[in-house]
PDB file of C-alpha atoms in Angstrom:
ATOM      1  CA  MET A  17     -11.829  22.433  15.731  1.00 51.00           C
ATOM      2  CA  PRO A  18     -14.234  22.041  12.732  1.00 61.00           C
ATOM      3  CA  LYS A  19     -16.713  19.213  13.479  1.00 67.00           C
ATOM      4  CA  ASN A  20     -15.605  16.751  10.968  1.00 85.00           C
ATOM      5  CA  LYS A  21     -12.344  17.783  11.608  1.00 88.00           C
ATOM      6  CA  LYS A  22     -12.890  16.413  15.528  1.00 88.00           C
ATOM      7  CA  ALA A  23     -15.002  13.719  14.093  1.00 88.00           C
ATOM      8  CA  SER A  24     -12.035  11.746  11.226  1.00 88.00           C
ATOM      9  CA  GLN A  25      -9.935  11.735  14.811  1.00 90.00           C
ATOM     10  CA  ILE A  26     -12.102  10.339  16.463  1.00 92.00           C
ATOM     11  CA  ILE A  27     -12.323   7.554  14.103  1.00 90.00           C
ATOM     12  CA  HIS A  28      -8.857   7.419  13.025  1.00 87.00           C
ATOM     13  CA  LEU A  29      -7.767   6.708  16.579  1.00 92.00           C
ATOM     14  CA  MET A  30     -10.338   3.769  17.679  1.00 94.00           C
ATOM     15  CA  GLU A  31      -9.058   2.745  13.493  1.00 90.00           C
ATOM     16  CA  ASN A  32      -6.067   2.362  15.439  1.00 90.00           C
ATOM     17  CA  CYS A  33      -6.681   1.063  19.267  1.00 94.00           C
ATOM     18  CA  VAL A  34      -8.543  -1.985  16.847  1.00 93.00           C
ATOM     19  CA  LEU A  35      -5.908  -2.192  14.263  1.00 92.00           C
ATOM     20  CA  VAL A  36      -3.061  -2.800  17.963  1.00 94.00           C
ATOM     21  CA  LEU A  37      -6.197  -5.020  19.798  1.00 96.00           C
ATOM     22  CA  ILE A  38      -6.491  -7.653  15.796  1.00 95.00           C
ATOM     23  CA  PHE A  39      -1.892  -7.422  16.268  1.00 95.00           C
ATOM     24  CA  LEU A  40      -1.905  -8.586  20.078  1.00 97.00           C
ATOM     25  CA  ALA A  41      -4.836 -11.462  19.304  1.00 97.00           C
ATOM     26  CA  THR A  42      -2.737 -12.069  16.518  1.00 97.00           C
ATOM     27  CA  ILE A  43       0.774 -12.445  18.392  1.00 97.00           C
ATOM     28  CA  TYR A  44      -1.635 -14.226  20.763  1.00 98.00           C
ATOM     29  CA  ALA A  45      -2.429 -16.922  18.243  1.00 97.00           C
ATOM     30  CA  ILE A  46       0.927 -16.879  16.931  1.00 96.00           C
ATOM     31  CA  GLY A  47       2.536 -18.122  20.481  1.00 97.00           C
ATOM     32  CA  GLU A  48      -0.545 -20.388  21.212  1.00 97.00           C
ATOM     33  CA  GLU A  49       0.389 -22.255  17.753  1.00 96.00           C
ATOM     34  CA  ILE A  50       4.233 -22.111  19.039  1.00 96.00           C
ATOM     35  CA  TYR A  51       3.164 -23.444  22.220  1.00 97.00           C
ATOM     36  CA  LEU A  52       0.830 -26.494  20.653  1.00 96.00           C
ATOM     37  CA  VAL A  53       4.337 -27.029  17.746  1.00 96.00           C
ATOM     38  CA  ILE A  54       5.673 -27.893  20.616  1.00 96.00           C
ATOM     39  CA  VAL A  55       3.877 -29.725  22.643  1.00 97.00           C
ATOM     40  CA  ASN A  56       3.066 -31.869  20.584  1.00 95.00           C
ATOM     41  CA  ARG A  57       6.465 -32.216  19.610  1.00 96.00           C
ATOM     42  CA  THR A  58       5.035 -32.096  15.456  1.00 95.00           C
ATOM     43  CA  VAL A  59       4.664 -30.016  13.117  1.00 95.00           C
ATOM     44  CA  SER A  60       1.943 -30.601   9.937  1.00 92.00           C
ATOM     45  CA  VAL A  61       1.047 -28.430   7.461  1.00 90.00           C
ATOM     46  CA  GLY A  62      -1.928 -27.570   8.724  1.00 90.00           C
ATOM     47  CA  ASP A  63       0.091 -25.963  11.298  1.00 93.00           C
ATOM     48  CA  LEU A  64       2.881 -23.816   9.193  1.00 93.00           C
ATOM     49  CA  LEU A  65      -0.574 -23.066   6.845  1.00 92.00           C
ATOM     50  CA  LEU A  66      -2.405 -21.852  10.267  1.00 93.00           C
ATOM     51  CA  MET A  67       0.536 -19.795  10.971  1.00 94.00           C
ATOM     52  CA  PHE A  68       1.199 -17.825   6.600  1.00 92.00           C
ATOM     53  CA  ILE A  69      -2.461 -16.611   7.571  1.00 94.00           C
ATOM     54  CA  TYR A  70      -1.267 -15.204  11.115  1.00 95.00           C
ATOM     55  CA  LEU A  71       1.652 -13.719   9.319  1.00 94.00           C
ATOM     56  CA  GLU A  72      -0.839 -12.616   6.422  1.00 92.00           C
ATOM     57  CA  VAL A  73      -2.534 -10.568   9.235  1.00 93.00           C
ATOM     58  CA  LEU A  74       0.494  -8.919  10.538  1.00 93.00           C
ATOM     59  CA  ALA A  75       1.352  -7.582   7.233  1.00 91.00           C
ATOM     60  CA  MET A  76      -2.492  -6.463   6.631  1.00 91.00           C
ATOM     61  CA  VAL A  77      -2.147  -4.077  10.074  1.00 91.00           C
ATOM     62  CA  HIS A  78       1.566  -3.199   8.918  1.00 91.00           C
ATOM     63  CA  SER A  79       0.167  -2.053   5.441  1.00 89.00           C
ATOM     64  CA  PHE A  80      -2.735  -0.262   7.214  1.00 88.00           C
ATOM     65  CA  PHE A  81      -0.749   1.091   9.990  1.00 85.00           C
ATOM     66  CA  GLU A  82       1.837   2.862   7.360  1.00 87.00           C
ATOM     67  CA  SER A  83      -0.607   3.616   4.401  1.00 84.00           C
ATOM     68  CA  GLY A  84      -4.044   4.094   5.911  1.00 80.00           C
ATOM     69  CA  LYS A  85      -4.739   1.441   3.328  1.00 81.00           C
ATOM     70  CA  VAL A  86      -5.907  -2.553   2.986  1.00 77.00           C
ATOM     71  CA  PRO A  87      -4.294  -3.811  -0.452  1.00 79.00           C
ATOM     72  CA  VAL A  88      -7.850  -5.883  -1.608  1.00 84.00           C
ATOM     73  CA  ARG A  89      -5.594  -8.373  -2.220  1.00 88.00           C
ATOM     74  CA  MET A  90      -3.678  -8.941   1.306  1.00 90.00           C
ATOM     75  CA  PRO A  91      -7.438 -10.412   1.695  1.00 92.00           C
ATOM     76  CA  LEU A  92      -8.063 -12.564  -0.910  1.00 94.00           C
ATOM     77  CA  TYR A  93      -3.932 -14.382   0.438  1.00 93.00           C
ATOM     78  CA  ILE A  94      -5.639 -15.663   3.196  1.00 93.00           C
ATOM     79  CA  ALA A  95      -8.747 -16.670   2.245  1.00 95.00           C
ATOM     80  CA  ILE A  96      -7.230 -19.135  -1.153  1.00 94.00           C
ATOM     81  CA  VAL A  97      -4.632 -20.260   2.162  1.00 92.00           C
ATOM     82  CA  ALA A  98      -7.023 -20.868   4.361  1.00 94.00           C
ATOM     83  CA  LEU A  99      -8.884 -22.686   1.568  1.00 95.00           C
ATOM     84  CA  ALA A 100      -5.872 -24.381   1.420  1.00 92.00           C
ATOM     85  CA  ARG A 101      -5.760 -25.272   4.621  1.00 92.00           C
ATOM     86  CA  TYR A 102      -9.233 -26.494   5.259  1.00 93.00           C
ATOM     87  CA  LEU A 103      -9.255 -28.680   1.682  1.00 93.00           C
ATOM     88  CA  ILE A 104      -5.625 -30.386   2.923  1.00 90.00           C
ATOM     89  CA  LEU A 105      -6.919 -31.210   6.803  1.00 90.00           C
ATOM     90  CA  ASP A 106     -10.564 -32.202   5.254  1.00 90.00           C
ATOM     91  CA  MET A 107     -10.151 -33.644   2.531  1.00 88.00           C
ATOM     92  CA  LYS A 108     -10.586 -37.207   3.804  1.00 90.00           C
ATOM     93  CA  ASN A 109     -14.277 -36.174   5.107  1.00 91.00           C
ATOM     94  CA  MET A 110     -15.665 -33.745   2.022  1.00 93.00           C
ATOM     95  CA  ASP A 111     -17.421 -35.606  -0.610  1.00 94.00           C
ATOM     96  CA  ASP A 112     -16.357 -34.932  -5.015  1.00 93.00           C
ATOM     97  CA  TRP A 113     -18.659 -31.583  -4.973  1.00 96.00           C
ATOM     98  CA  ARG A 114     -17.683 -30.274  -1.846  1.00 95.00           C
ATOM     99  CA  ILE A 115     -13.978 -31.226  -2.898  1.00 95.00           C
ATOM    100  CA  LEU A 116     -14.598 -29.364  -6.550  1.00 95.00           C
ATOM    101  CA  ALA A 117     -16.597 -26.760  -4.882  1.00 96.00           C
ATOM    102  CA  ILE A 118     -13.662 -25.205  -2.578  1.00 96.00           C
ATOM    103  CA  THR A 119     -10.986 -26.233  -5.388  1.00 95.00           C
ATOM    104  CA  VAL A 120     -13.323 -23.701  -7.696  1.00 97.00           C
ATOM    105  CA  ALA A 121     -13.305 -21.532  -5.056  1.00 97.00           C
ATOM    106  CA  GLY A 122      -9.353 -20.916  -4.513  1.00 96.00           C
ATOM    107  CA  LEU A 123      -9.548 -20.637  -7.916  1.00 97.00           C
ATOM    108  CA  VAL A 124     -11.526 -17.989  -8.990  1.00 97.00           C
ATOM    109  CA  LEU A 125     -10.317 -16.391  -5.731  1.00 97.00           C
ATOM    110  CA  ALA A 126      -6.138 -16.608  -7.676  1.00 96.00           C
ATOM    111  CA  ILE A 127      -7.596 -15.217 -10.685  1.00 97.00           C
ATOM    112  CA  THR A 128      -9.423 -12.217  -9.301  1.00 96.00           C
ATOM    113  CA  VAL A 129      -6.152 -11.354  -8.105  1.00 95.00           C
ATOM    114  CA  PHE A 130      -3.951 -11.904 -11.013  1.00 95.00           C
ATOM    115  CA  VAL A 131      -6.960  -8.872 -12.807  1.00 95.00           C
ATOM    116  CA  ILE A 132      -6.707  -7.197  -9.913  1.00 92.00           C
ATOM    117  CA  ARG A 133      -3.064  -6.783 -10.234  1.00 91.00           C
ATOM    118  CA  ILE A 134      -3.398  -6.647 -13.634  1.00 93.00           C
ATOM    119  CA  GLY A 135      -5.169  -3.701 -13.277  1.00 89.00           C
ATOM    120  CA  HIS A 136      -3.137  -1.775 -10.699  1.00 84.00           C
ATOM    121  CA  ILE A 137      -0.812  -2.347 -13.417  1.00 87.00           C
ATOM    122  CA  LYS A 138      -2.730  -0.532 -16.408  1.00 87.00           C
ATOM    123  CA  PHE A 139      -4.953   1.397 -14.358  1.00 84.00           C
ATOM    124  CA  PRO A 140      -2.749   2.564 -12.033  1.00 83.00           C
ATOM    125  CA  TYR A 141      -3.822   5.018  -8.736  1.00 76.00           C
ATOM    126  CA  PRO A 142      -3.406   8.548  -9.428  1.00 78.00           C
ATOM    127  CA  LYS A 143      -1.151  10.699  -7.814  1.00 75.00           C
ATOM    128  CA  VAL A 144      -1.721  11.809  -4.629  1.00 65.00           C
ATOM    129  CA  PRO A 145      -0.061  15.133  -3.898  1.00 67.00           C
ATOM    130  CA  GLY A 146       1.929  15.326  -0.924  1.00 61.00           C
ATOM    131  CA  SER A 147       2.169  11.707  -0.803  1.00 56.00           C
ATOM    132  CA  GLU A 148       5.635   9.690  -0.841  1.00 55.00           C
ATOM    133  CA  GLU A 149       4.232   7.074  -3.842  1.00 49.00           C
TER     134      GLU A 149
END
């Protein structure tokens, strides 16, 4: 077996191991969050947004397992939700400039997602022989 193919298989195995660890850690974090919601007997917007972040991480892991690729937009969605959660939870303790900076960062991320989406529609990836897409 050629060296490159063996190295590629080892890297692929390591990727899958790390993905399983990310999956297990995310499931644990979701369980921990649900436990806290049950113990506190209250659900806040911050809790829901955190669960959406976990859901996006799981979707990203699933996407990588299915296709071997992570769509660029998924981490951007996670970043947008994380900024929204940060803004919602800490807004009372922030000065106006920090609120504005976080809002602008969210807007830049949203525009980036839009531009990437338009780019995928106008300039689709070339078809790879043997792929299902």
